Short mmCIF file of C-alpha atoms in Angstrom, two decimals:
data_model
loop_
_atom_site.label_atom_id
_atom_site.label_comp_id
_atom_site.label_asym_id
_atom_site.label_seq_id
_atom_site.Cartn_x
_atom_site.Cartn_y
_atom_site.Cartn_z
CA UNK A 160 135.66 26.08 145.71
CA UNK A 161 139.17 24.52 143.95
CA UNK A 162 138.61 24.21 140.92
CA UNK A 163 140.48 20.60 141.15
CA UNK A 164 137.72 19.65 143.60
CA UNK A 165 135.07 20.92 141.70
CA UNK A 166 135.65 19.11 138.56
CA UNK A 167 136.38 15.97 139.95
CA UNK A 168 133.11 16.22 141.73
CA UNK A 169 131.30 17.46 138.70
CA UNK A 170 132.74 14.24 137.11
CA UNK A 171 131.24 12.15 139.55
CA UNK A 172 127.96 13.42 139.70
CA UNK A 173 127.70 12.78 135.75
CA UNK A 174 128.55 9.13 135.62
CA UNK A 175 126.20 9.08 139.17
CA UNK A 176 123.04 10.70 137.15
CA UNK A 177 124.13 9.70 133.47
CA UNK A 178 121.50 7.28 133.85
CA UNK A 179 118.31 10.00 134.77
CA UNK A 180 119.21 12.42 132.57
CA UNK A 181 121.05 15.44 131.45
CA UNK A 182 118.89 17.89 133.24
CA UNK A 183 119.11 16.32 136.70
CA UNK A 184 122.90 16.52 136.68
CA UNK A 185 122.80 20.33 135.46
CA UNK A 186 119.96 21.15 138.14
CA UNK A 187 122.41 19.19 140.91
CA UNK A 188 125.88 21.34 139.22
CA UNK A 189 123.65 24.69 139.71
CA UNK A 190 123.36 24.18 143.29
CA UNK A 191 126.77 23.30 144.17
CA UNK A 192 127.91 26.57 142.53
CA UNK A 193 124.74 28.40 144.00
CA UNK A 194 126.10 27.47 147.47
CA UNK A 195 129.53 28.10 146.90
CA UNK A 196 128.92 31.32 145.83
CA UNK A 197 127.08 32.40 148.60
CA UNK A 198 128.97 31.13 151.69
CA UNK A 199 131.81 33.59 150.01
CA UNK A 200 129.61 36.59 149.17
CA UNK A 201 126.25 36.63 150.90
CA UNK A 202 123.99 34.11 152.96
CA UNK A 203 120.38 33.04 152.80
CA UNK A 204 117.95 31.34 155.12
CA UNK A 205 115.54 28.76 154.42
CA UNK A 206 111.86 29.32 155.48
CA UNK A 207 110.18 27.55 157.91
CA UNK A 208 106.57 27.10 157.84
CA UNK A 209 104.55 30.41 157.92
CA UNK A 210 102.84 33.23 156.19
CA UNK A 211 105.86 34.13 154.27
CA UNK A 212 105.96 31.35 152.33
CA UNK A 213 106.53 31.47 148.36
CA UNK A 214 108.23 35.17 149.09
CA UNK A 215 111.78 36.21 149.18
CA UNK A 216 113.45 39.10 150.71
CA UNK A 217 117.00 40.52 149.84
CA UNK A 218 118.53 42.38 152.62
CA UNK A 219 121.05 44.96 151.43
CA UNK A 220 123.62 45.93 154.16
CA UNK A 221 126.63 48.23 153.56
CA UNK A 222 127.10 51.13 156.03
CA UNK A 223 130.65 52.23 157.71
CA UNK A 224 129.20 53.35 161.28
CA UNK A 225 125.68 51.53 162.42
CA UNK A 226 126.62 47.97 161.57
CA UNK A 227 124.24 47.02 159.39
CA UNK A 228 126.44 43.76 158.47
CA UNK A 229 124.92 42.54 162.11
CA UNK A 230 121.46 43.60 162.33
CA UNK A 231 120.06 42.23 158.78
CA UNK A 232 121.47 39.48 159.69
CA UNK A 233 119.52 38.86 162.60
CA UNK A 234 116.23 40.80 161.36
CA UNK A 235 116.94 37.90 157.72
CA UNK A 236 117.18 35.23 160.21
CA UNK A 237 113.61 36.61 162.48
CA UNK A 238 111.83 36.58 159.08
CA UNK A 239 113.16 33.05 157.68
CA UNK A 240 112.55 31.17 161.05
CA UNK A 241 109.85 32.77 162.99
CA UNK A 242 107.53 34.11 159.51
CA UNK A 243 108.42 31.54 156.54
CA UNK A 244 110.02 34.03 154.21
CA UNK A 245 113.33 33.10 152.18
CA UNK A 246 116.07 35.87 152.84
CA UNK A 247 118.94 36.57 151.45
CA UNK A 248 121.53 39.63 153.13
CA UNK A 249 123.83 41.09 150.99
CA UNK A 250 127.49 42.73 152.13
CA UNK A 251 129.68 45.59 151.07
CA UNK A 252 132.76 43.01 150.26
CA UNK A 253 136.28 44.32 149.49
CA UNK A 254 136.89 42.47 146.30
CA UNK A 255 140.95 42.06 147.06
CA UNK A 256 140.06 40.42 150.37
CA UNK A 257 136.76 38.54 149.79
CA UNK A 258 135.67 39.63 153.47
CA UNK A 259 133.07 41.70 154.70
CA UNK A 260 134.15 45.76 154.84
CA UNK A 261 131.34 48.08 155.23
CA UNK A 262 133.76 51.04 154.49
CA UNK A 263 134.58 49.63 150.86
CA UNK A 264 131.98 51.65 149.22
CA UNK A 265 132.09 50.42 145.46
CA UNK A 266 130.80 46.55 145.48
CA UNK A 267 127.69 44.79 147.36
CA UNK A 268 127.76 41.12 145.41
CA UNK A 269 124.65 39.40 144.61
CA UNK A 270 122.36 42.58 143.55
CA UNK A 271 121.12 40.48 140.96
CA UNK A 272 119.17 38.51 143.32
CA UNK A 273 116.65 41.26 143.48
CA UNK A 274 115.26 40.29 139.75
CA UNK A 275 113.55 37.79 141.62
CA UNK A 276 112.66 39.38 144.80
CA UNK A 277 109.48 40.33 146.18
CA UNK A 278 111.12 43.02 148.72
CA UNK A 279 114.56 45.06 149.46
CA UNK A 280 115.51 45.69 152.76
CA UNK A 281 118.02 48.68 152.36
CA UNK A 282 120.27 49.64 154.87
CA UNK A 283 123.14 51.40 153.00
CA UNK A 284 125.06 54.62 153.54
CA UNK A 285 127.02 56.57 151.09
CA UNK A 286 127.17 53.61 148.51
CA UNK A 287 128.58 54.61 145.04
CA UNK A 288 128.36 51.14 143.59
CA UNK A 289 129.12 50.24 139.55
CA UNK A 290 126.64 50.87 137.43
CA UNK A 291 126.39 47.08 136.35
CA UNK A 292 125.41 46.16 140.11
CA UNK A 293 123.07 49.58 140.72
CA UNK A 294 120.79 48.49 137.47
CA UNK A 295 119.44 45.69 139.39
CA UNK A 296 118.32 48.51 142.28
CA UNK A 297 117.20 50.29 139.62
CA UNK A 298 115.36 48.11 137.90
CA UNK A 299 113.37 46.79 140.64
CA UNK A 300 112.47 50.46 142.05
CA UNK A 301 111.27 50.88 138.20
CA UNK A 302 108.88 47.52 138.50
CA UNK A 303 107.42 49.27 141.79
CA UNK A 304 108.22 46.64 144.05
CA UNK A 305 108.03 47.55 147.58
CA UNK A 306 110.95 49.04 149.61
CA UNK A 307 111.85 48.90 153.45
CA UNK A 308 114.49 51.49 154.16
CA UNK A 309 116.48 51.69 157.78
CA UNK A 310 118.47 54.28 159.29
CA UNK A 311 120.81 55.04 156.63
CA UNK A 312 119.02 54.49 153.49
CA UNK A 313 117.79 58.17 153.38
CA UNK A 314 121.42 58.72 152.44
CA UNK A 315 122.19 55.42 150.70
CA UNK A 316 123.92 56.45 148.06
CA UNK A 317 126.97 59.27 147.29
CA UNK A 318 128.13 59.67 143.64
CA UNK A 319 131.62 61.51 144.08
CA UNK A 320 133.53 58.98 141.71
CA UNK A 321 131.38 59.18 138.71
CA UNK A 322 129.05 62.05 138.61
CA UNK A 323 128.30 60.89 134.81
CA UNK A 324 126.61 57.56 135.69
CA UNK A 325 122.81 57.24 134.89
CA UNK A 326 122.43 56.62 138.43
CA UNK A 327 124.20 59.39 140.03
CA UNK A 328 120.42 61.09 140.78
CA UNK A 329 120.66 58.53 142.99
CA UNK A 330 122.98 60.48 144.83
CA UNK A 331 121.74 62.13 148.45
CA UNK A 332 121.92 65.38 147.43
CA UNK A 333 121.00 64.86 143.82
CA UNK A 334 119.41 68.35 142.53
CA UNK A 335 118.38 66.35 139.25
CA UNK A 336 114.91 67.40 138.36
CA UNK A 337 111.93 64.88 139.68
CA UNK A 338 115.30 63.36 141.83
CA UNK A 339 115.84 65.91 144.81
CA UNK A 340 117.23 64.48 147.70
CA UNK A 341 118.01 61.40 145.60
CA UNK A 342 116.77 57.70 146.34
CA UNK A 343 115.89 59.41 150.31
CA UNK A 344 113.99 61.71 148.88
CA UNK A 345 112.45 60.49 145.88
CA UNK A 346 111.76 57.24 147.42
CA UNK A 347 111.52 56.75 150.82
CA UNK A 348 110.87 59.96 151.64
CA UNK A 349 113.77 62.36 152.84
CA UNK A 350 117.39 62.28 152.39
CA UNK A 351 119.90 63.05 155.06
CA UNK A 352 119.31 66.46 156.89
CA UNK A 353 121.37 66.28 160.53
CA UNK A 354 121.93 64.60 163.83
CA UNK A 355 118.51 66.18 165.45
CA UNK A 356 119.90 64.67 169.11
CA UNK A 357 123.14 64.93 170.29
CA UNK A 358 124.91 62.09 168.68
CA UNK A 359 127.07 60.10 170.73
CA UNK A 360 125.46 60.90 173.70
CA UNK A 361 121.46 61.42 173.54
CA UNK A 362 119.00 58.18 172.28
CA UNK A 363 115.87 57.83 171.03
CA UNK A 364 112.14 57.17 172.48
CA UNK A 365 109.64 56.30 169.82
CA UNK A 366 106.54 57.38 170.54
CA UNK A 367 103.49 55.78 168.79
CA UNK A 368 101.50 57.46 166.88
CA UNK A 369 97.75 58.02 169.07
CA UNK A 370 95.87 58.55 166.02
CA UNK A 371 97.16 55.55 163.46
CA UNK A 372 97.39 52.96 166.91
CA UNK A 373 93.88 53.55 167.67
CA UNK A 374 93.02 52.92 163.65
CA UNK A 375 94.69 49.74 164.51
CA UNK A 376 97.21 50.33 161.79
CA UNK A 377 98.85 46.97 161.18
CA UNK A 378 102.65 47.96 161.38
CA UNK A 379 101.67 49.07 164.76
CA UNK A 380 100.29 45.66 165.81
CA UNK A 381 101.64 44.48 168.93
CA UNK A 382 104.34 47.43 169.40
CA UNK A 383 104.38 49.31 172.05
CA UNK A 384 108.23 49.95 173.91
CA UNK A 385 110.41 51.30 171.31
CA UNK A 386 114.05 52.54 172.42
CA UNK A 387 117.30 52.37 170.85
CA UNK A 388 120.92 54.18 171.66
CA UNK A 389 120.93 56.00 168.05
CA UNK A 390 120.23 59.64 168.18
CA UNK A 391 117.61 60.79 166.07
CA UNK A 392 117.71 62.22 162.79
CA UNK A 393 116.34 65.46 161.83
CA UNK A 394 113.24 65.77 159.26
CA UNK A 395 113.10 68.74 156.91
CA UNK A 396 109.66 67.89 155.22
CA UNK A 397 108.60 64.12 154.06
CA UNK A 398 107.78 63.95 150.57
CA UNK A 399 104.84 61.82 149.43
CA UNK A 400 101.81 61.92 151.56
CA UNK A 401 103.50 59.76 154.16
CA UNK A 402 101.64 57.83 157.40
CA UNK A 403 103.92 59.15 159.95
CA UNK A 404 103.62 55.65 162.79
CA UNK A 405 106.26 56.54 165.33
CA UNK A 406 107.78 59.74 166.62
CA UNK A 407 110.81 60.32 168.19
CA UNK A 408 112.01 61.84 171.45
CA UNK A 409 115.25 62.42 172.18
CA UNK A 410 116.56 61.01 175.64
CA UNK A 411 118.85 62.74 177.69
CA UNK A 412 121.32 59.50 177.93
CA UNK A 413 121.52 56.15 175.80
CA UNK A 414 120.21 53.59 178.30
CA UNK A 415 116.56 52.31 178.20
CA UNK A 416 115.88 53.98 181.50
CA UNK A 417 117.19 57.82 180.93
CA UNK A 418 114.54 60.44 180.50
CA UNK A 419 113.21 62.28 177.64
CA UNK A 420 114.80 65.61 176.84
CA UNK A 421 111.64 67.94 176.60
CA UNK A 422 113.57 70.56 175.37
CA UNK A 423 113.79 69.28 172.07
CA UNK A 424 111.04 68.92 169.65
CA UNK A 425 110.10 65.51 168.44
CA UNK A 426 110.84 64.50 164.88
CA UNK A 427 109.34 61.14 162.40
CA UNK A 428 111.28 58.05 163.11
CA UNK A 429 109.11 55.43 161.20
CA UNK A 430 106.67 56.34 157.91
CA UNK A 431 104.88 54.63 155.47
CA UNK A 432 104.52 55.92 151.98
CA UNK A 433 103.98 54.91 148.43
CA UNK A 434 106.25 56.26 145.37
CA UNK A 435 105.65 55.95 141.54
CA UNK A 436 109.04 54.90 139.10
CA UNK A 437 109.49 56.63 136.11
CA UNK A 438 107.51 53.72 134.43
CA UNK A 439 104.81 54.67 136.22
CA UNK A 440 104.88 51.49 138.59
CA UNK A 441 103.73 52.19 141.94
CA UNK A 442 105.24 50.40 145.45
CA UNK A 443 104.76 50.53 149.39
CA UNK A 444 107.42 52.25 151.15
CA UNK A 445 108.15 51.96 154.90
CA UNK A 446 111.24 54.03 156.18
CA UNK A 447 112.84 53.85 160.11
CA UNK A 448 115.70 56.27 161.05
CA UNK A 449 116.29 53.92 163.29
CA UNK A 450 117.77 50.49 162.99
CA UNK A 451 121.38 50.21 163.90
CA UNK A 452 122.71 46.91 165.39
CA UNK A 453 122.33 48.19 168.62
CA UNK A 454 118.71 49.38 168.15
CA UNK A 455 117.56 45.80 167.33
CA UNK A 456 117.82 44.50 171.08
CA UNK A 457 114.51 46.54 170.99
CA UNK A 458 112.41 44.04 170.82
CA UNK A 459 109.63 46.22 169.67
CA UNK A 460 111.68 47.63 167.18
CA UNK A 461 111.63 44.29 166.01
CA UNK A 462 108.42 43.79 165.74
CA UNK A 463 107.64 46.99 163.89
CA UNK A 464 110.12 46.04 161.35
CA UNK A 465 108.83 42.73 160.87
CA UNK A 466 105.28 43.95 160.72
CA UNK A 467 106.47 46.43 158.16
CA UNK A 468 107.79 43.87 155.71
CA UNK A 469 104.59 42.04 155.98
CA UNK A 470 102.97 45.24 155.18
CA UNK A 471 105.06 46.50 152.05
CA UNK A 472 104.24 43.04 150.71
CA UNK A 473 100.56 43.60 151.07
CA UNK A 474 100.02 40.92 153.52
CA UNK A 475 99.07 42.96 156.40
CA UNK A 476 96.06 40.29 157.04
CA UNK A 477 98.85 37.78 158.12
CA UNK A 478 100.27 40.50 160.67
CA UNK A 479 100.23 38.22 164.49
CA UNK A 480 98.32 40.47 167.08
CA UNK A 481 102.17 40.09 168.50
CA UNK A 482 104.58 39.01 165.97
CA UNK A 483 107.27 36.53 167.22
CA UNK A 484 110.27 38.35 166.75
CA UNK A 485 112.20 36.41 169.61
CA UNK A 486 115.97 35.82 168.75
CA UNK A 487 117.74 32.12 169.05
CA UNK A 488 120.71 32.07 170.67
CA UNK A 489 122.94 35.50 172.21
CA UNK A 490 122.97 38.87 170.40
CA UNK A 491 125.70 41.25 171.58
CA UNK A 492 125.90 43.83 168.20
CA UNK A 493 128.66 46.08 168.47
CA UNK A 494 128.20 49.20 169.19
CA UNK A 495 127.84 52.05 166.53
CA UNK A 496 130.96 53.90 165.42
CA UNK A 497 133.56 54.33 162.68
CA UNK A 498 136.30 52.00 161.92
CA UNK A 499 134.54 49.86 165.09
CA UNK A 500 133.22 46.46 162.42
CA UNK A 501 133.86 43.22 162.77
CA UNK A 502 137.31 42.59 160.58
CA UNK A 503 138.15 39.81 158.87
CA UNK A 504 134.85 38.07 158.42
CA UNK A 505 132.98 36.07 155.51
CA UNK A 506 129.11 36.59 155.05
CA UNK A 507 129.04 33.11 156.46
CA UNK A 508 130.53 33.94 160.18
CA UNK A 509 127.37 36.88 160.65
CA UNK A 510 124.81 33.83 160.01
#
């Protein structure tokens, strides 16, 4: 905003409320800057009527290859217009630039937000942000509050730079006691282990779960085509006592239609879990290897992901028998790869 601007219109708004009151005016100032900040550093959607209402989720996006600047987006926009939740999605922004650059690795504005959220949608790889922005993550993971993790997020964050930080346990291949495997590990339930298919070139079925689908599990509701062009990860051993929902098959090609490869084994793609903070707080957990931009023309994959944030908030009741997860308008994501984002964008041009 220029500051020329801004003071002249601050001036105006005074002398318009001078007559109602001193808060009024403040309340009306708040917003402007509220607003202004956020069409330069992240963007939120209002809620439309529906279950969600009175909640907010923060979407945290910052990865260099699956283009998690495009699908929070879209999965911020499902939840806000189709579910009545308020959502905010946060960027990786290059400070010098003010644009959007998932391969700057040291600043995702507006972590603060999360003081106030009732659920983090992390999709971050190899993050090694300052320790006044990573207190916020910290500090709600300490309060318990529940967690959805995509693709990524098993290896969210990489502490090269400073190895002294408080939150370098964080780190994906922490070997801090009680913080093995880091935030993957310790939280959602493994860190980064290997490409399990052939990356590049093999995708991935998911295959539900018999036993939890027949218990009705309510992630599950309504999902039952999952595919998406991203290989699939390898699993060493989940930590936690996880609800393994969907499995994954690797298929010999990355179009909906090519076969499964049957000579590979199949691995977890999508868990629930719980985990306990050091304060002894206790939150839901519900972790996809899946999730890339690409992945979210499943429109199953969707729906699981939607489901699952109604779940980590406890309001699995409210779960549709098939959640509307239909998307407004064209989605072409770009396709997964290094050095392959969008450049030159604000937050405002992925809304």
């Amino acid at each position: 905003m220029n500051m020329k601007i801004a003071v002249n219109q601050t001036m105006a708004i005074k002398r318009i409320v001078a007559g109602i009151g001193l808060s009024v005016f403040l309340f009306s100032f708040n917003i402007q800057c509220v607003d202004a900040q956020e069409d330069k550093q992240w963007i939120s959607y209002a809620p439309n009527e529906g279950p969600g209402s009175g909640k907010h989720i923060v979407l945290v996006s910052g990865d260099e290859e699956y283009r998690s600047e495009e699908a929070l987006p879209l999965l911020g926009e499902i939840l806000a217009r189709k579910h009545g939740f308020k959502t905010t999605v946060l960027f990786a922004i290059n400070p010098e630039t003010g644009k959007v650059d998932p391969e700057y690795q040291t600043n995702i504005p507006g972590l603060e937000l999360l003081r106030n959220a009732d659920l983090m949608v992390i999709f971050t790889r190899f993050r090694e942000l300052p320790d006044e922005q990573m207190k916020y993550i910290h500090e709600y993971l300490q309060a318990g509050k529940p967690v959805v993790g995509m693709r990524t997020a098993t290896h969210a964050f990489n502490y090269k730079r400073n190895p002294d930080s408080p939150y370098a346990k964080y780190d994906f291949q922490s070997e801090q006691e009680g913080w093995e495997g880091g935030f993957g590990r310790r939280i959602l339930g493994e860190t980064w282990i290997d490409h399990h298919g052939v990356h590049g070139e093999e995708g991935t079925r998911g295959l539900i779960d018999g036993i939890e689908e027949r218990e009705d599990h309510p992630v599950l509701r309504g999902v039952r085509d999952i595919w998406g062009p991203t290989d699939v990860y390898g699993v060493r051993e989940l930590e936690g006592d996880p609800d393994v929902l969907v499995w994954g098959q690797s298929t010999s090609g990355m179009t909906p239609k090519a076969g499964v490869n049957l000579d590979k084994s199949i691995m977890p793609v999508a868990w629930t879990k719980e985990y306990t903070s050091e304060a002894g707080n206790t939150g839901r957990v519900f972790t996809t290897t899946m999730g890339a931009a690409a992945d979210l023309e499943s429109e199953d994959l969707r729906r699981l992901l939607v489901n699952a944030c109604y779940w980590a908030l406890q309001m699995e009741d409210d779960i549709p028998d098939k959640s509307d997860v239909s998307i407004d308008g064209p989605y072409h994501p770009t396709m997964f790869g290094f050095g392959d984002h969008k450049k030159g964008l604000t937050p405002s041009d992925f809304k």
